[in-house]
Amino acid sequence: MNDRQALELVAALVPPGSRVLDLGCGSGETLAYLRDQRQCTGYGIEIADANVLACEQRGVNVIQLNLEEGLAIFGDQSFDVVLQLDTLQHLRNTERMLMETARVGRVGIVSFPNFAHWPHRLSVAAGRMPVTRSLPYQWYDTPNIRVSTYADFEGLAQRCGLRILDAFGIQDGVCVRRWPNLMASVAVFKFERS
Amino acid sequence: MSFAQPLPLRSRAVLRDYQLVYETYGTLNEARSNAVLVCHALNASHHVAGTYEGDAKSTGWWDNLVGPGKPLDTDRFFVIGVNNPGSCFGSTGPTHINPATQQPYGADFPVVTVEDWVDAQARLCDALGIKQLAAVIGGSLGGMQALCWSMRYPDRLRHCIAIATAPCLSAQNIAFNEVARRAIVTDPDFHGGHYQAQGAVPRRGLRVARMIGHITYLSDDTMAAKFGRNLREATAPRYTTQDIEFEIESYLRHQGDKFSEYFDANSYLLITRVLDYFDPALEHGGDLSAAFAAARAKFHLVSFTTDWRFPPSRSREIVKALLDNRLDVSYAEIAAPHGHDAFLLDDARYHGVLRARFDRIAREIALEGAR
């Protein structure tokens, strides 16, 4: 989620002063923003060397771990907010990771590309996998091993016993609350354990 | 520097009239806020960086990290290297005269610990007029000292940088140390540790100790790549049991020979014990998180994936304890092939994160100065 307006939309879900864990924090942009604009503290988790370096250069706490190995080093409910932004679609253990997010954080926030966005539907209707701005990869080289839709996530959340506190789509940096499953390329959910 | 005030040790012994040799690099700023203490591991010294005049081979042990323009930039930081007591590079150790007997200490040198070393280092900082270090950094046993600083003198360091280290040794680690010690102690030239009085040196024991140690510092892959099953001379096996046959044997013997020329056997016994005894969780019922309860520093940990002597899992234990205390911590797990030795080598990813950390520390110091 590099888009600044999208970052701000997600950041607005994080209460000021929160202790935040950012799973798959990339270059640490979100954490740096939350630190500077919302007085948050916390840590990022990253696997890629280049991103670990970028976080260190921003002065963001980063812990180099493979998320597929779980979050065993983090205690139950030890964070106010756990972020999983643009990460879920890269993980094999999607369901377990979602449960872990809800275990470690009082509140979880996830975002991911919405496969049901209308240009994707058109593409599939025309018989081809979509290649768009939000899903720019060919089917054979995509890092997105778990493609899902806004509506799919609602189902998984229910299955995992999560209560959705807020949910919306983002399209071109704008919050989409009307028909997000059709109208938004990015899905955002804020939830807690029920 | 001489210290007249006796140093009380954890073993309940006392070190009297001791000396610490140290080197410094760079300039201490006016606020005395840019000092970085570099802690050495088993066989290194106060000579961290640079070369001595007229001796091109005397490069410091961490010269690839420390110096002008290097990740720990001596143009910005005042870097201190100190030889720990009990070692054999100038600070008071087993080869020095015991003031109680006027004979060399030999085996009578008191057992020292990481905590004692850190106390001695803190006194050196007092003498240099440094109330708070910008950072304490070390690898392996040096990393243990950095961690110990954060627990023992929480207000006296801003950053704690602990590399390829562990919260305590494993049984396997202690086992390797014990093999090394037995090699030394059973050398006929050891004379119960008073070999100096006999004009002897237990070189055979030291050689074997170094050989076993050296094996544990390298990864299987590094050894395979460097030596493989290459034969030393012959193109076919010579079927000998006692002569050198494989390249790796030749290499280890060479390392052992070199080491036995400059390292003191009693120091080797003492310093392997320093490693063995380090266990800050012990006083807290084995709870490492409780051991860090007083710590205030910002931490940076690094481990190397092929380090099987101080593996990443041990660094993660430390990370977990720091997280439990809600302390600032960053942790880099570097996929380097070189085993434990990687912490002394120049890897772009490893040095990159350290450079970024020291840049950040320099920015903090500059901000404080501007206030």
Coordinates of C-alpha atoms in Angstrom, one line a residue, chain A residues 19 42-43 47 49 52-53 55-65 69 72-75 77-80 106, chain B residues 299-300 316 319-320 322-335 349 352-354 356-358 360 363:
Chain A
R19 CA 1.3 0.0 20.3
G42 CA 5.7 -0.6 17.7
Y43 CA 7.5 -3.0 15.5
I47 CA 11.5 -11.2 5.7
D49 CA 16.8 -8.0 3.6
V52 CA 14.8 -4.6 6.9
L53 CA 17.6 -2.1 5.8
C55 CA 13.2 0.2 8.1
E56 CA 16.5 0.6 9.9
Q57 CA 17.2 3.7 7.8
R58 CA 13.8 5.2 8.8
G59 CA 14.5 4.4 12.4
V60 CA 11.6 2.0 12.6
N61 CA 11.9 -1.1 14.8
V62 CA 12.0 -4.1 12.5
I63 CA 12.3 -7.8 13.3
Q64 CA 13.4 -10.1 10.5
L65 CA 11.1 -13.2 10.6
E69 CA 6.6 -19.6 11.0
A72 CA 5.2 -17.4 18.7
I73 CA 7.5 -14.7 20.1
F74 CA 4.6 -12.3 20.7
G75 CA 2.3 -12.7 23.7
Q77 CA -3.1 -9.4 23.2
S78 CA 0.3 -7.7 23.5
F79 CA -0.5 -5.0 20.9
D80 CA -3.3 -2.5 20.6
R106 CA -6.7 -6.4 20.5
Chain B
F299 CA 18.5 -2.8 21.0
H300 CA 19.8 -4.0 17.8
R316 CA 15.2 -14.8 19.0
V319 CA 14.3 -10.5 21.1
K320 CA 11.3 -12.1 22.8
L322 CA 13.0 -7.5 25.0
L323 CA 9.5 -7.5 23.4
D324 CA 8.1 -8.7 26.7
N325 CA 9.6 -5.6 28.3
R326 CA 8.3 -3.4 25.5
L327 CA 11.8 -2.2 24.7
D328 CA 12.9 -0.8 21.3
V329 CA 14.5 -3.7 19.4
S330 CA 15.4 -4.4 15.8
Y331 CA 16.6 -7.8 14.7
A332 CA 18.3 -8.8 11.4
E333 CA 18.8 -12.4 10.5
I334 CA 21.5 -12.5 7.9
A335 CA 21.6 -15.4 5.4
R349 CA 23.6 -6.7 4.4
G352 CA 24.4 -2.1 5.9
V353 CA 22.0 -2.5 8.9
L354 CA 24.8 -1.5 11.3
A356 CA 22.0 2.6 9.3
R357 CA 21.9 2.1 13.1
F358 CA 25.0 4.2 13.6
R360 CA 20.5 6.9 13.5
R363 CA 21.4 11.8 14.2

